Amino acid sequence: MDNMCKNRAMSSRIAVLVRHGVMPMELGLVHQLFGRARGPAGEPLYEVITCAVAPGEVRTDADFSIHVARGPEAMATADTVIVLATHEYDETETEGRLGPELAAALAHIRPGTRTASVCTGAFVLAAAGLLDGRRATTHWISADQFRAFFPSVRLDPDVLYTDDGDVLTSAGEASGIDLCLHMIRSDHGAAVANEVARMTVVPPHRDGGQAQYIRRPVPEPQVSSTRRARAWALEHLDRPLSLRELAAQESMSVRTFTRRFRDEVGISPLQWLTQQRVERARQLLEETDLPVERIAAEAGFGTAASLRQHLQAALGVSPSAYRSTFRGTDLLAAS
């Protein structure tokens, strides 16, 4: 979520690169989500175009093909390039290197262009050297192969997506939804992203990571959900919450609750609480004129200094900068 304010102005034109074996869901979700993003006057916030290594017919992994009119030169005019996965693996997925045609296609991307991948599209970004020394993710089933091919990439196979400034990656197909909503949220704020999610009938933010979807060798016994504790916590974010209180909502010991929460959500209860408080603060900064001290209290950070610290850590901006970016105001000049 770094460089939020910078990203907001740089993402009006999105080029989606498809290859033979593309999954129609991946292509559709990018067009659907970015295509639904609208500004205050109803104006589209993104232009989404599809391009291929070579224009013409592109096979999908279903029983139909698609016609792509644009070639790779379309990426030269894009502010953001999104690389989709394929089920017809080539040198990228099998050897960790770019084939000559794909390498020539990627050469059209201008320096400084924001790039992103869905699922194993991360192999393409890594093979192109765009992920060297950076944090990234891919589908958990391909994690070991990815590590073997690209040891210089800081792979995190447990998350739904990563944001390393101008390079972003997502895990499986459906995680592309999480990534697109995150990019919209980073560019234009939570209100726009939430409306896109509402229109698409998907959650605006999913908890946890893909670790919760990995099949374990020994199935775990059925256990109680921590959903009730999470719902209760969201209603009481404005006050200090302890693990003991959260565990009591599920009639569990702290140790059992913490283990089951991590199994179910993918992160610790305290990490989840911090995420929810940051989201609450973002909402209040965007939708209200409340002073920073009041927002800090209502989000559960207690003090304005604590709010600034957590917002800076999560988003890379101060409360006043965030509000100014997404509301065009400077009501928190004192913050």
Short mmCIF file of C-alpha atoms in Angstrom, two decimals:
data_model
loop_
_atom_site.label_atom_id
_atom_site.label_comp_id
_atom_site.label_asym_id
_atom_site.label_seq_id
_atom_site.Cartn_x
_atom_site.Cartn_y
_atom_site.Cartn_z
CA MET A 1 0.00 0.00 0.00
CA ASP A 2 3.00 2.24 -0.36
CA ASN A 3 3.10 5.29 -2.62
CA MET A 4 -0.67 5.65 -2.50
CA CYS A 5 -0.75 9.31 -3.36
CA LYS A 6 1.67 8.79 -6.23
CA ASN A 7 -0.37 5.95 -7.70
CA ARG A 8 -3.59 7.91 -7.76
CA ALA A 9 -2.53 10.03 -10.70
CA MET A 10 -0.78 7.37 -12.77
CA SER A 11 -3.31 4.69 -13.57
CA SER A 12 -5.89 5.91 -16.07
CA ARG A 13 -4.86 3.56 -18.92
CA ILE A 14 -4.43 -0.14 -18.15
CA ALA A 15 -3.06 -2.65 -20.65
CA VAL A 16 -3.82 -6.31 -19.94
CA LEU A 17 -1.36 -8.74 -21.54
CA VAL A 18 -2.83 -12.12 -22.49
CA ARG A 19 -1.11 -15.23 -23.84
CA HIS A 20 -2.36 -18.50 -25.31
CA GLY A 21 -4.06 -20.49 -22.55
CA VAL A 22 -5.37 -17.40 -20.76
CA MET A 23 -8.13 -17.99 -18.20
CA PRO A 24 -11.27 -16.06 -19.19
CA MET A 25 -12.07 -15.32 -15.54
CA GLU A 26 -8.81 -13.45 -15.09
CA LEU A 27 -9.34 -11.32 -18.17
CA GLY A 28 -12.96 -10.67 -17.28
CA LEU A 29 -12.34 -9.64 -13.69
CA VAL A 30 -9.79 -6.99 -14.66
CA HIS A 31 -12.17 -5.41 -17.18
CA GLN A 32 -15.16 -5.74 -14.86
CA LEU A 33 -13.58 -4.19 -11.77
CA PHE A 34 -11.60 -1.35 -13.31
CA GLY A 35 -14.40 -0.74 -15.79
CA ARG A 36 -16.89 -0.13 -12.96
CA ALA A 37 -14.73 2.50 -11.21
CA ARG A 38 -16.39 5.90 -11.57
CA GLY A 39 -15.58 9.42 -10.45
CA PRO A 40 -17.91 11.93 -8.74
CA ALA A 41 -19.63 12.85 -12.01
CA GLY A 42 -19.94 9.24 -13.15
CA GLU A 43 -16.92 9.46 -15.43
CA PRO A 44 -14.85 6.28 -15.96
CA LEU A 45 -11.60 6.40 -14.03
CA TYR A 46 -9.80 3.80 -16.14
CA GLU A 47 -9.50 2.81 -19.77
CA VAL A 48 -8.78 -0.92 -19.95
CA ILE A 49 -7.34 -2.38 -23.15
CA THR A 50 -6.32 -5.94 -23.99
CA CYS A 51 -3.17 -6.79 -25.90
CA ALA A 52 -1.32 -9.93 -26.92
CA VAL A 53 2.23 -10.88 -27.83
CA ALA A 54 0.90 -10.87 -31.39
CA PRO A 55 -2.54 -9.55 -32.41
CA GLY A 56 -5.12 -12.03 -33.59
CA GLU A 57 -6.74 -15.14 -32.17
CA VAL A 58 -5.67 -16.13 -28.63
CA ARG A 59 -6.64 -19.50 -27.21
CA THR A 60 -8.18 -19.63 -23.75
CA ASP A 61 -8.15 -22.62 -21.39
CA ALA A 62 -11.84 -23.09 -22.19
CA ASP A 63 -13.46 -24.31 -25.41
CA PHE A 64 -13.31 -20.94 -27.14
CA SER A 65 -10.78 -18.39 -28.31
CA ILE A 66 -10.78 -14.61 -28.16
CA HIS A 67 -9.76 -12.10 -30.80
CA VAL A 68 -7.25 -9.53 -29.57
CA ALA A 69 -6.84 -6.62 -31.98
CA ARG A 70 -3.89 -4.98 -30.22
CA GLY A 71 -0.29 -6.15 -30.16
CA PRO A 72 2.37 -5.48 -27.53
CA GLU A 73 2.91 -1.89 -28.69
CA ALA A 74 -0.25 -1.05 -26.71
CA MET A 75 1.79 -1.43 -23.52
CA ALA A 76 3.95 1.54 -24.53
CA THR A 77 1.03 3.91 -23.88
CA ALA A 78 -0.17 2.30 -20.65
CA ASP A 79 0.20 3.69 -17.15
CA THR A 80 -0.35 0.21 -15.71
CA VAL A 81 0.37 -3.19 -17.29
CA ILE A 82 -1.25 -6.31 -15.86
CA VAL A 83 0.13 -9.72 -16.91
CA LEU A 84 -2.29 -12.63 -16.67
CA ALA A 85 -1.49 -16.30 -16.15
CA THR A 86 -1.74 -19.07 -18.71
CA HIS A 87 -2.50 -22.78 -18.65
CA GLU A 88 -0.35 -23.37 -21.73
CA TYR A 89 3.01 -23.16 -20.00
CA ASP A 90 5.99 -21.90 -21.98
CA GLU A 91 9.65 -21.24 -21.11
CA THR A 92 8.60 -18.78 -18.44
CA GLU A 93 6.81 -21.30 -16.27
CA THR A 94 8.88 -24.38 -17.16
CA GLU A 95 12.40 -22.90 -17.25
CA GLY A 96 12.14 -19.52 -15.55
CA ARG A 97 13.13 -17.52 -18.62
CA LEU A 98 11.40 -15.39 -21.21
CA GLY A 99 11.00 -16.62 -24.74
CA PRO A 100 12.21 -14.20 -27.44
CA GLU A 101 8.71 -13.09 -28.49
CA LEU A 102 7.56 -12.43 -24.94
CA ALA A 103 10.79 -10.62 -24.11
CA ALA A 104 10.34 -8.40 -27.17
CA ALA A 105 6.75 -7.72 -26.17
CA LEU A 106 7.67 -6.68 -22.63
CA ALA A 107 10.32 -4.33 -24.00
CA HIS A 108 7.47 -2.00 -24.98
CA ILE A 109 6.75 -1.21 -21.32
CA ARG A 110 8.06 2.24 -20.44
CA PRO A 111 10.35 2.64 -17.40
CA GLY A 112 8.33 3.62 -14.35
CA THR A 113 5.13 1.95 -15.57
CA ARG A 114 3.21 0.26 -12.79
CA THR A 115 3.16 -3.49 -13.43
CA ALA A 116 1.07 -6.20 -11.84
CA SER A 117 0.37 -9.90 -12.24
CA VAL A 118 -2.44 -12.30 -11.54
CA CYS A 119 -1.67 -15.83 -10.33
CA THR A 120 1.36 -17.33 -12.12
CA GLY A 121 1.68 -14.20 -14.23
CA ALA A 122 4.26 -13.41 -11.54
CA PHE A 123 6.63 -15.80 -13.35
CA VAL A 124 6.66 -13.35 -16.26
CA LEU A 125 7.47 -10.35 -14.08
CA ALA A 126 10.18 -12.31 -12.28
CA ALA A 127 11.74 -13.63 -15.49
CA ALA A 128 11.84 -10.04 -16.78
CA GLY A 129 13.79 -8.99 -13.68
CA LEU A 130 11.02 -6.75 -12.38
CA LEU A 131 10.77 -8.59 -9.06
CA ASP A 132 14.45 -8.84 -8.15
CA GLY A 133 14.87 -7.99 -4.48
CA ARG A 134 11.16 -7.33 -4.12
CA ARG A 135 8.33 -8.97 -2.23
CA ALA A 136 5.95 -10.96 -4.41
CA THR A 137 3.46 -13.81 -4.35
CA THR A 138 2.03 -16.39 -6.73
CA HIS A 139 -0.28 -19.37 -6.50
CA TRP A 140 0.76 -21.51 -3.54
CA ILE A 141 0.96 -24.66 -5.65
CA SER A 142 3.72 -23.04 -7.77
CA ALA A 143 5.65 -21.52 -4.85
CA ASP A 144 8.47 -24.11 -4.73
CA GLN A 145 9.10 -23.87 -8.47
CA PHE A 146 9.03 -20.08 -8.30
CA ARG A 147 11.63 -20.06 -5.51
CA ALA A 148 13.88 -22.40 -7.46
CA PHE A 149 13.76 -20.22 -10.57
CA PHE A 150 13.90 -16.82 -8.88
CA PRO A 151 15.85 -16.96 -5.59
CA SER A 152 16.39 -13.19 -5.60
CA VAL A 153 12.64 -12.55 -5.22
CA ARG A 154 11.26 -12.31 -1.68
CA LEU A 155 8.38 -14.71 -2.20
CA ASP A 156 5.50 -14.69 0.31
CA PRO A 157 3.18 -17.57 -0.65
CA ASP A 158 0.78 -16.98 2.25
CA VAL A 159 -0.78 -13.68 1.16
CA LEU A 160 -3.51 -12.85 -1.34
CA TYR A 161 -1.50 -10.07 -2.96
CA THR A 162 1.60 -7.91 -2.50
CA ASP A 163 2.22 -4.24 -3.16
CA ASP A 164 5.85 -3.20 -3.58
CA GLY A 165 5.21 0.29 -4.89
CA ASP A 166 5.17 0.13 -8.68
CA VAL A 167 5.12 -3.69 -8.84
CA LEU A 168 2.19 -5.73 -7.51
CA THR A 169 1.39 -9.44 -7.59
CA SER A 170 -1.56 -11.63 -6.62
CA ALA A 171 -2.01 -15.30 -5.80
CA GLY A 172 -4.71 -17.39 -7.48
CA GLU A 173 -7.33 -16.30 -9.99
CA ALA A 174 -9.80 -14.98 -7.43
CA SER A 175 -7.00 -13.11 -5.68
CA GLY A 176 -6.89 -10.96 -8.78
CA ILE A 177 -10.15 -9.47 -7.51
CA ASP A 178 -8.47 -8.55 -4.23
CA LEU A 179 -5.54 -7.01 -6.10
CA CYS A 180 -7.71 -4.95 -8.47
CA LEU A 181 -9.80 -3.61 -5.60
CA HIS A 182 -6.62 -2.76 -3.72
CA MET A 183 -5.28 -0.84 -6.71
CA ILE A 184 -8.55 1.04 -7.11
CA ARG A 185 -8.56 1.80 -3.39
CA SER A 186 -4.97 3.02 -3.54
CA ASP A 187 -5.68 5.18 -6.59
CA HIS A 188 -9.05 6.66 -5.72
CA GLY A 189 -9.93 5.80 -2.12
CA ALA A 190 -12.05 3.32 -0.23
CA ALA A 191 -15.39 4.82 -1.29
CA VAL A 192 -14.75 4.15 -5.00
CA ALA A 193 -13.37 0.65 -4.33
CA ASN A 194 -16.27 -0.19 -2.03
CA GLU A 195 -18.78 0.86 -4.68
CA VAL A 196 -17.03 -1.30 -7.28
CA ALA A 197 -17.11 -4.23 -4.85
CA ARG A 198 -20.78 -3.60 -4.09
CA MET A 199 -21.72 -3.53 -7.77
CA THR A 200 -19.72 -6.70 -8.41
CA VAL A 201 -21.16 -8.40 -5.30
CA VAL A 202 -17.78 -9.24 -3.78
CA PRO A 203 -16.30 -8.24 -0.40
CA PRO A 204 -14.27 -5.01 -0.60
CA HIS A 205 -11.54 -6.61 1.48
CA ARG A 206 -10.90 -10.26 2.36
CA ASP A 207 -9.19 -11.17 5.61
CA GLY A 208 -6.08 -13.29 5.76
CA GLY A 209 -4.13 -14.93 2.99
CA GLN A 210 -4.01 -17.99 0.77
CA ALA A 211 -2.50 -20.14 3.54
CA GLN A 212 -6.06 -20.85 4.64
CA TYR A 213 -6.80 -22.49 1.25
CA ILE A 214 -3.86 -24.89 1.19
CA ARG A 215 -4.87 -28.51 1.68
CA ARG A 216 -3.14 -29.98 4.71
CA PRO A 217 -1.92 -33.62 4.76
CA VAL A 218 -4.07 -34.38 7.83
CA PRO A 219 -7.50 -32.74 7.77
CA GLU A 220 -8.19 -30.66 10.84
CA PRO A 221 -11.25 -31.52 12.94
CA GLN A 222 -14.22 -29.23 12.61
CA VAL A 223 -13.80 -26.32 14.99
CA SER A 224 -15.84 -23.35 16.03
CA SER A 225 -15.58 -20.24 13.91
CA THR A 226 -14.12 -16.98 15.20
CA ARG A 227 -16.63 -15.00 13.14
CA ARG A 228 -18.66 -13.92 16.16
CA ALA A 229 -15.58 -12.48 17.88
CA ARG A 230 -14.63 -10.56 14.74
CA ALA A 231 -18.11 -9.11 14.37
CA TRP A 232 -18.07 -8.07 18.03
CA ALA A 233 -14.64 -6.48 17.65
CA LEU A 234 -15.79 -4.39 14.70
CA GLU A 235 -18.57 -2.97 16.87
CA HIS A 236 -16.08 -2.03 19.61
CA LEU A 237 -13.06 -0.79 17.68
CA ASP A 238 -13.19 2.51 19.57
CA ARG A 239 -11.92 0.97 22.80
CA PRO A 240 -8.94 -1.19 23.78
CA LEU A 241 -9.57 -4.87 23.02
CA SER A 242 -7.64 -7.70 24.60
CA LEU A 243 -7.15 -11.24 23.38
CA ARG A 244 -8.92 -12.42 26.52
CA GLU A 245 -12.03 -10.41 25.60
CA LEU A 246 -12.03 -11.69 22.03
CA ALA A 247 -11.58 -15.29 23.16
CA ALA A 248 -14.44 -14.88 25.64
CA GLN A 249 -16.83 -14.12 22.75
CA GLU A 250 -16.22 -17.66 21.52
CA SER A 251 -15.91 -19.25 24.99
CA MET A 252 -12.35 -20.30 24.20
CA SER A 253 -9.05 -20.03 25.96
CA VAL A 254 -6.71 -17.36 24.62
CA ARG A 255 -4.35 -20.01 23.28
CA THR A 256 -7.08 -21.93 21.45
CA PHE A 257 -8.68 -18.77 20.11
CA THR A 258 -5.38 -17.43 18.80
CA ARG A 259 -4.59 -20.70 17.01
CA ARG A 260 -8.04 -21.04 15.48
CA PHE A 261 -8.14 -17.38 14.48
CA ARG A 262 -4.86 -17.71 12.59
CA ASP A 263 -6.01 -20.95 10.92
CA GLU A 264 -9.23 -19.30 9.80
CA VAL A 265 -8.12 -15.78 8.93
CA GLY A 266 -4.45 -16.30 8.07
CA ILE A 267 -3.03 -13.65 10.43
CA SER A 268 -2.96 -13.09 14.19
CA PRO A 269 -5.87 -11.42 16.02
CA LEU A 270 -3.76 -8.36 16.82
CA GLN A 271 -2.64 -7.97 13.20
CA TRP A 272 -6.27 -8.24 12.11
CA LEU A 273 -7.35 -5.63 14.66
CA THR A 274 -4.74 -3.20 13.39
CA GLN A 275 -5.90 -3.74 9.79
CA GLN A 276 -9.51 -3.08 10.75
CA ARG A 277 -8.57 0.07 12.66
CA VAL A 278 -6.61 1.40 9.71
CA GLU A 279 -9.59 0.74 7.44
CA ARG A 280 -11.91 2.49 9.89
CA ALA A 281 -9.59 5.50 10.04
CA ARG A 282 -9.44 5.64 6.23
CA GLN A 283 -13.22 5.61 6.02
CA LEU A 284 -13.54 8.44 8.54
CA LEU A 285 -10.83 10.49 6.82
CA GLU A 286 -12.60 10.13 3.48
CA GLU A 287 -16.21 10.51 4.56
CA THR A 288 -16.17 12.91 7.52
CA ASP A 289 -14.68 16.22 8.63
CA LEU A 290 -13.77 14.89 12.06
CA PRO A 291 -10.44 16.10 13.46
CA VAL A 292 -7.61 13.62 13.61
CA GLU A 293 -7.85 13.27 17.39
CA ARG A 294 -11.49 12.17 17.15
CA ILE A 295 -10.74 9.77 14.29
CA ALA A 296 -7.91 8.24 16.31
CA ALA A 297 -10.31 7.67 19.19
CA GLU A 298 -13.10 6.18 17.07
CA ALA A 299 -10.71 3.87 15.21
CA GLY A 300 -9.26 2.62 18.48
CA PHE A 301 -5.76 4.08 18.15
CA GLY A 302 -6.27 6.24 21.22
CA THR A 303 -4.06 9.16 20.27
CA ALA A 304 -3.41 11.17 17.13
CA ALA A 305 0.27 10.22 17.34
CA SER A 306 -0.62 6.51 17.33
CA LEU A 307 -2.94 7.00 14.35
CA ARG A 308 -0.22 8.81 12.39
CA GLN A 309 2.28 6.07 13.19
CA HIS A 310 -0.01 3.25 12.07
CA LEU A 311 -1.25 5.05 8.96
CA GLN A 312 2.32 5.84 7.94
CA ALA A 313 3.34 2.21 8.45
CA ALA A 314 0.36 0.85 6.50
CA LEU A 315 -0.06 3.42 3.74
CA GLY A 316 3.09 5.52 3.71
CA VAL A 317 1.19 8.79 4.24
CA SER A 318 0.01 11.02 7.08
CA PRO A 319 -3.71 11.49 7.91
CA SER A 320 -3.70 14.98 6.43
CA ALA A 321 -2.03 13.80 3.21
CA TYR A 322 -4.49 10.94 2.91
CA ARG A 323 -7.51 13.19 3.40
CA SER A 324 -6.13 15.81 1.04
CA THR A 325 -5.58 13.18 -1.65
CA PHE A 326 -8.98 11.57 -1.48
CA ARG A 327 -11.17 14.52 -0.54
CA GLY A 328 -9.27 17.42 -2.07
CA THR A 329 -9.22 19.15 1.31
CA ASP A 330 -6.63 20.04 3.87
CA LEU A 331 -8.72 19.97 7.01
CA LEU A 332 -6.00 18.29 9.02
CA ALA A 333 -3.25 20.81 8.48
CA ALA A 334 -2.37 20.53 12.13
CA SER A 335 -1.81 16.78 11.83
#
